[in-house]
Structure formats: C-alpha cells, structure tokens
C-alpha cells in the first residue's frame, strides 16, 4: 500500500496494516485511498481507512457516546475527527467527502453503543447499581452513567404502538426523506416493494400465529443478507453508500439465476486459462532450447539448416499462439 511523507515522497507498505499502525505513524505520512463513484473507499487503502474510522468511533475521548443523537454532537468535535482522518489519509477535498466520513463514524458509533448495551445492559439478571459499577475500560465513568441512565429511561427505544420497530420497519422509515418519499436514483423503493410482496405472501400462507413483525424481520434478513454466508455484512453496507444502492442488483441476479451461471462461466474460464498457461510455458521452453542451440552453433561456426529450421518453427508457433 502506498503512502507519502510531508514532502510528497512515495513509499510502499507491504503486509497487514491495523488501526494501531495508523495511530503510531508520524512525520506527516499519509496513506493513499481510492474511492468509487459512491464516495466509498475501495481496495486496500479503503479497508484500512474503514477500520481506522471504526476505531475512532470506539474512543470516547474523540467520539463521545454520551450524546444520544450523533447529529447533536458538537460541530467542533466532528470537525476535529475529519481533520484527524485527513491527517492520516489522502482524501479528496470537498464537503461531500467530509460528510461521508462523519456519516460512517456515526454508524460505527451507533453500532458500538449497541454492542455495549447487548454486553452490559441485562436488567433482568443484574441490578442497576451492578450495571453502573461494571464500567467498561476506555469509557469515562460519568459518560457510562449517563449511558446507563439513558437505557433505563426508555427513550432508547423508538416506541411505536408500545414496541420497538423491527429491522424492515426501521429500514423503511430511516431511508425516507422528510417528505416521506424515497430518494431518487436508488433501488430502495424496489427493495421495499419486493419485501412487502414477500411479507404479504408469507403472512397469507402461514398457518401459525407468528406475529407480523417477526415475518417482516425474516423477509428483511433474507433480502439484505447473503444466504450462503450468514456472517457476511449486509450487502453494500459501508462508507457513504446505502445498502439499497446495490442491493437491487444482487436481488435481480439471484432472482434470474444469473449469479450461478456467472460462477459456472468463471470456472470454465479458469480451466481454459490454466490450459493456455501450461501450453505457453511449454512453447517458451521449446523456443529457449532452440535459441540456445542456435547460439551454440553460431559460436562454433557450424550453423546447420536443421538448427535454423527448428528455431524458426518455434518462433512461428509461439507468435501464432
């Protein structure tokens, strides 16, 4: 992976790069990052950037978790985070990249809070005092107490009809604009329509008394996750790009069975490439041997027509190949 120093000198870093490596590097060195058309970092530089941003979200001194809404975090704090990231990575100028970075930090911050709640907040097993005393390392006690207070207040649950929304319902709600419509040029509407159809069909054909919200979550997970790999992250989930931006393509491929055909075509190409590679290697060895014989004959002053014919034949064969 390429990185440059303060004077613009380019160096190459080989091997694994972890967030602590990025923290420790000094001297104005910055890692190079490539972006796609969704302003999403790609390749090795993108992977390093995403891991580093996720690490920032877990550092309470840089990214406060006591504030309920990420949008309410002090703007200077957000600006400092952007400056910190730009000090470690070469990122194009522009507000759209700054907003994408902050959006990604906000996602990881929210995920970190979810992980903390799942790990420590178990009021049916432990008392509130026990939870408050079980302060995780790296989190200031005052911030931890505020977080526990927030969990107990009930405000952490987005209540609707006396319950928390399911995954499908939450996705539907959070991807709409303030006017209650979906953004243009995305596949969100297509995904939601597909989900609604599958939900209605599942509810109509089900003989059990399973709550509709459970059916909605099952359908949502089926659409948003890869069936063959349950540990895979939601398709398209990442830096500055909505899952809906790319999910429609995957759903269409699976629906039409194109994905399996593409895999078969790729396997055929691999076999043909291996055969071609072996044949080319044999031809190169044959040419090398012929040229060696020709050079030996030239040095000795006895170049026979047979030697010239063999070299010429090898050259013609490899050129045609």
Coordinates of N, CA, C and O in Angstrom, one line a residue, residues 201-292:
X201 N -47.2 -12.4 1.2 CA -47.4 -13.8 0.8 C -47.1 -14.7 1.9 O -47.8 -15.8 2.1
X202 N -46.1 -14.4 2.7 CA -45.7 -15.3 3.9 C -46.8 -15.3 4.9 O -47.2 -16.3 5.5
X203 N -47.4 -14.1 5.2 CA -48.5 -14.0 6.2 C -49.7 -14.7 5.7 O -50.4 -15.4 6.5
X204 N -50.0 -14.6 4.4 CA -51.2 -15.3 3.9 C -51.1 -16.8 3.9 O -52.1 -17.5 4.1
X205 N -49.9 -17.3 3.6 CA -49.7 -18.7 3.5 C -49.3 -19.4 4.8 O -49.3 -20.6 4.9
X206 N -49.1 -18.6 5.9 CA -48.6 -19.1 7.2 C -49.9 -19.6 7.9 O -50.9 -18.9 8.1
X207 N -49.7 -20.8 8.5 CA -50.8 -21.4 9.3 C -50.6 -21.1 10.8 O -51.4 -21.4 11.7
X208 N -49.4 -20.6 11.2 CA -49.1 -20.3 12.6 C -49.5 -18.9 13.0 O -50.0 -18.1 12.1
X209 N -49.4 -18.6 14.2 CA -49.9 -17.3 14.7 C -48.6 -16.4 15.0 O -48.6 -15.6 15.9
X210 N -47.6 -16.6 14.1 CA -46.4 -15.8 14.2 C -46.7 -14.3 14.0 O -47.4 -14.0 13.0
X211 N -46.3 -13.4 14.9 CA -46.5 -12.0 14.7 C -46.0 -11.5 13.4 O -45.0 -12.0 12.9
X212 N -46.7 -10.5 12.9 CA -46.3 -10.0 11.6 C -44.9 -9.4 11.6 O -44.1 -9.5 10.6
X213 N -44.5 -8.8 12.7 CA -43.2 -8.1 12.8 C -42.1 -9.2 12.7 O -41.0 -8.9 12.1
X214 N -42.3 -10.4 13.2 CA -41.3 -11.5 13.0 C -41.2 -11.9 11.6 O -40.1 -12.2 11.1
X215 N -42.3 -12.0 10.9 CA -42.3 -12.3 9.5 C -41.6 -11.2 8.7 O -40.8 -11.5 7.8
X216 N -41.8 -9.9 9.1 CA -41.2 -8.8 8.4 C -39.6 -8.9 8.6 O -38.9 -8.7 7.6
X217 N -39.2 -9.2 9.8 CA -37.8 -9.3 10.0 C -37.1 -10.5 9.3 O -36.0 -10.4 8.8
X218 N -37.8 -11.6 9.2 CA -37.3 -12.8 8.4 C -37.1 -12.4 7.0 O -36.1 -12.7 6.4
X219 N -38.1 -11.8 6.4 CA -38.1 -11.4 5.0 C -37.0 -10.4 4.8 O -36.2 -10.4 3.8
X220 N -36.9 -9.4 5.7 CA -35.8 -8.4 5.6 C -34.4 -9.0 5.6 O -33.6 -8.6 4.8
X221 N -34.2 -9.9 6.5 CA -32.9 -10.5 6.6 C -32.6 -11.4 5.4 O -31.4 -11.4 4.9
X222 N -33.6 -12.0 4.8 CA -33.4 -12.8 3.6 C -33.0 -12.0 2.5 O -32.2 -12.4 1.7
X223 N -33.6 -10.8 2.4 CA -33.2 -9.9 1.3 C -31.9 -9.2 1.4 O -31.2 -8.9 0.5
X224 N -31.6 -8.8 2.7 CA -30.4 -8.0 2.9 C -29.2 -8.7 3.2 O -28.1 -8.2 3.2
X225 N -29.2 -10.0 3.5 CA -28.0 -10.8 3.8 C -27.9 -11.9 2.7 O -28.8 -12.4 2.2
X226 N -26.7 -12.3 2.6 CA -26.3 -13.4 1.7 C -26.7 -14.7 2.4 O -26.2 -15.1 3.4
X227 N -27.5 -15.6 1.7 CA -28.0 -16.8 2.4 C -26.8 -17.8 2.6 O -26.8 -18.5 3.5
X228 N -25.8 -17.8 1.6 CA -24.8 -18.7 1.6 C -23.7 -18.4 2.7 O -22.9 -19.2 3.0
X229 N -23.8 -17.2 3.2 CA -22.8 -16.8 4.2 C -23.5 -15.9 5.2 O -23.6 -14.7 5.1
X230 N -23.9 -16.5 6.3 CA -24.7 -15.8 7.3 C -23.9 -14.8 8.1 O -24.4 -13.9 8.7
X231 N -22.5 -14.9 8.0 CA -21.7 -14.0 8.7 C -21.4 -12.7 7.9 O -20.7 -11.8 8.4
X232 N -21.8 -12.7 6.6 CA -21.5 -11.6 5.8 C -22.2 -10.4 6.2 O -23.4 -10.4 6.6
X233 N -21.6 -9.2 6.1 CA -22.3 -7.9 6.4 C -23.4 -7.7 5.4 O -23.3 -8.2 4.3
X234 N -24.4 -6.9 5.7 CA -25.4 -6.5 4.7 C -24.8 -6.0 3.5 O -23.8 -5.3 3.5
X235 N -25.4 -6.4 2.3 CA -24.8 -6.1 1.0 C -24.7 -4.6 0.9 O -25.7 -3.9 1.1
X236 N -23.6 -4.0 0.5 CA -23.4 -2.6 0.3 C -23.3 -1.8 1.5 O -23.2 -0.5 1.4
X237 N -23.3 -2.4 2.7 CA -23.2 -1.6 3.9 C -21.8 -1.1 4.0 O -20.8 -1.8 4.1
X238 N -21.6 0.2 4.0 CA -20.2 0.7 4.1 C -20.1 2.2 4.0 O -21.1 2.9 4.3
X239 N -19.0 2.7 3.8 CA -18.7 4.1 3.8 C -19.4 4.9 2.8 O -19.1 4.8 1.6
X240 N -20.4 5.7 3.2 CA -21.0 6.6 2.3 C -21.9 6.0 1.2 O -22.4 6.7 0.3
X241 N -22.3 4.7 1.3 CA -23.2 4.2 0.3 C -24.3 3.4 1.0 O -24.0 2.7 2.0
X242 N -25.5 3.6 0.5 CA -26.6 2.9 1.1 C -26.7 1.5 0.6 O -26.3 1.1 -0.5
X243 N -27.2 0.6 1.5 CA -27.4 -0.8 1.1 C -28.3 -0.9 -0.1 O -28.1 -1.7 -1.0
X244 N -29.3 0.0 -0.2 CA -30.3 -0.1 -1.3 C -29.6 0.3 -2.6 O -30.2 0.0 -3.7
X245 N -28.5 1.0 -2.6 CA -27.9 1.4 -3.8 C -27.4 0.2 -4.7 O -27.3 0.3 -5.9
X246 N -27.0 -0.9 -4.0 CA -26.5 -2.0 -4.7 C -27.3 -3.3 -4.5 O -27.2 -4.3 -5.2
X247 N -28.2 -3.3 -3.5 CA -29.0 -4.5 -3.2 C -29.9 -4.9 -4.3 O -30.0 -6.1 -4.6
X248 N -30.4 -4.0 -5.1 CA -31.3 -4.3 -6.2 C -30.6 -5.2 -7.2 O -31.2 -6.1 -7.8
X249 N -29.4 -4.9 -7.5 CA -28.6 -5.7 -8.5 C -28.5 -7.1 -8.0 O -28.7 -8.1 -8.8
X250 N -28.1 -7.3 -6.8 CA -27.9 -8.7 -6.3 C -29.2 -9.5 -6.2 O -29.3 -10.6 -6.6
X251 N -30.3 -8.8 -5.8 CA -31.6 -9.5 -5.8 C -32.0 -9.9 -7.2 O -32.5 -11.0 -7.4
X252 N -31.8 -9.0 -8.2 CA -32.2 -9.3 -9.5 C -31.4 -10.5 -10.1 O -31.9 -11.4 -10.7
X253 N -30.1 -10.5 -9.8 CA -29.2 -11.6 -10.2 C -29.7 -13.0 -9.6 O -29.7 -14.0 -10.3
X254 N -30.0 -12.9 -8.3 CA -30.4 -14.2 -7.7 C -31.8 -14.6 -8.2 O -32.0 -15.8 -8.4
X255 N -32.7 -13.7 -8.5 CA -34.0 -14.0 -9.0 C -33.9 -14.6 -10.3 O -34.7 -15.6 -10.6
X256 N -33.1 -14.1 -11.2 CA -33.0 -14.6 -12.6 C -32.0 -15.8 -12.7 O -31.9 -16.4 -13.8
X257 N -31.3 -16.1 -11.6 CA -30.4 -17.3 -11.7 C -29.1 -16.9 -12.4 O -28.4 -17.8 -12.8
X258 N -28.9 -15.6 -12.6 CA -27.7 -15.3 -13.4 C -26.4 -15.5 -12.6 O -25.3 -15.8 -13.1
X259 N -26.5 -15.3 -11.3 CA -25.3 -15.4 -10.4 C -24.7 -16.8 -10.6 O -23.5 -16.9 -10.7
X260 N -25.5 -17.9 -10.6 CA -24.9 -19.2 -10.7 C -24.3 -19.5 -12.1 O -23.3 -20.1 -12.2
X261 N -25.0 -18.9 -13.1 CA -24.4 -19.0 -14.5 C -23.1 -18.3 -14.6 O -22.2 -18.8 -15.2
X262 N -23.0 -17.2 -13.9 CA -21.7 -16.4 -13.9 C -20.6 -17.2 -13.3 O -19.5 -17.3 -13.7
X263 N -21.0 -17.9 -12.2 CA -20.0 -18.7 -11.5 C -19.5 -19.9 -12.3 O -18.3 -20.2 -12.4
X264 N -20.4 -20.5 -13.1 CA -20.1 -21.6 -14.0 C -19.1 -21.1 -15.1 O -18.2 -21.7 -15.5
X265 N -19.5 -19.9 -15.7 CA -18.6 -19.3 -16.7 C -17.2 -19.0 -16.2 O -16.2 -19.2 -16.9
X266 N -17.2 -18.5 -14.9 CA -15.9 -18.2 -14.4 C -15.0 -19.5 -14.2 O -13.8 -19.5 -14.4
X267 N -15.7 -20.6 -13.8 CA -14.9 -21.8 -13.6 C -14.4 -22.3 -14.9 O -13.3 -22.8 -15.0
X268 N -15.2 -22.2 -16.0 CA -14.8 -22.6 -17.3 C -13.6 -21.8 -17.8 O -12.6 -22.3 -18.4
X269 N -13.6 -20.5 -17.5 CA -12.5 -19.6 -17.9 C -11.3 -19.9 -17.1 O -10.2 -19.9 -17.7
X270 N -11.4 -20.3 -15.9 CA -10.2 -20.7 -15.1 C -9.6 -21.9 -15.7 O -8.3 -22.0 -15.7
X271 N -10.4 -22.9 -16.1 CA -9.8 -24.1 -16.7 C -9.1 -23.8 -18.0 O -8.0 -24.3 -18.2
X272 N -9.7 -23.0 -18.8 CA -9.1 -22.6 -20.1 C -7.8 -21.9 -19.9 O -6.8 -22.1 -20.6
X273 N -7.8 -21.0 -18.9 CA -6.6 -20.2 -18.6 C -5.5 -21.0 -18.2 O -4.4 -20.9 -18.6
X274 N -5.8 -22.0 -17.3 CA -4.8 -22.9 -16.8 C -4.2 -23.7 -17.9 O -2.9 -23.9 -18.0
X275 N -5.0 -24.2 -18.9 CA -4.5 -25.0 -20.0 C -3.7 -24.1 -20.9 O -2.6 -24.5 -21.4
X276 N -4.1 -22.9 -21.2 CA -3.4 -22.0 -22.0 C -2.0 -21.6 -21.4 O -1.0 -21.5 -22.1
X277 N -2.0 -21.4 -20.1 CA -0.8 -21.1 -19.4 C 0.2 -22.2 -19.5 O 1.4 -22.0 -19.7
X278 N -0.3 -23.5 -19.4 CA 0.6 -24.6 -19.5 C 1.2 -24.7 -20.9 O 2.4 -25.0 -21.1
X279 N 0.4 -24.5 -21.9 CA 0.8 -24.6 -23.3 C 1.8 -23.6 -23.6 O 2.8 -23.8 -24.3
X280 N 1.6 -22.3 -23.1 CA 2.5 -21.2 -23.3 C 3.9 -21.5 -22.7 O 4.9 -21.2 -23.2
X281 N 3.9 -22.1 -21.5 CA 5.1 -22.4 -20.8 C 5.9 -23.4 -21.6 O 7.1 -23.3 -21.7
X282 N 5.2 -24.4 -22.2 CA 5.9 -25.4 -23.0 C 6.5 -24.8 -24.2 O 7.7 -25.2 -24.6
X283 N 5.8 -23.9 -24.8 CA 6.3 -23.2 -26.0 C 7.5 -22.4 -25.7 O 8.5 -22.3 -26.5
X284 N 7.5 -21.7 -24.6 CA 8.6 -20.8 -24.2 C 9.9 -21.7 -23.9 O 11.0 -21.3 -24.3
X285 N 9.7 -22.8 -23.3 CA 10.8 -23.8 -23.1 C 11.3 -24.3 -24.4 O 12.6 -24.4 -24.6
X286 N 10.4 -24.6 -25.4 CA 10.9 -25.1 -26.7 C 11.7 -24.0 -27.4 O 12.7 -24.3 -28.0
X287 N 11.2 -22.7 -27.4 CA 11.9 -21.6 -28.0 C 13.2 -21.4 -27.4 O 14.2 -21.2 -28.0
X288 N 13.3 -21.4 -26.0 CA 14.5 -21.2 -25.3 C 15.6 -22.2 -25.7 O 16.7 -21.9 -25.9
X289 N 15.1 -23.5 -25.8 CA 16.1 -24.6 -26.2 C 16.6 -24.4 -27.6 O 17.8 -24.5 -27.9
X290 N 15.7 -24.0 -28.5 CA 16.1 -23.8 -29.9 C 17.1 -22.6 -30.0 O 18.1 -22.7 -30.8
X291 N 16.8 -21.5 -29.4 CA 17.7 -20.3 -29.4 C 19.0 -20.7 -28.8 O 20.1 -20.3 -29.3
X292 N 19.0 -21.5 -27.7 CA 20.3 -21.9 -27.1 C 21.1 -22.7 -28.1 O 22.3 -22.5 -28.2

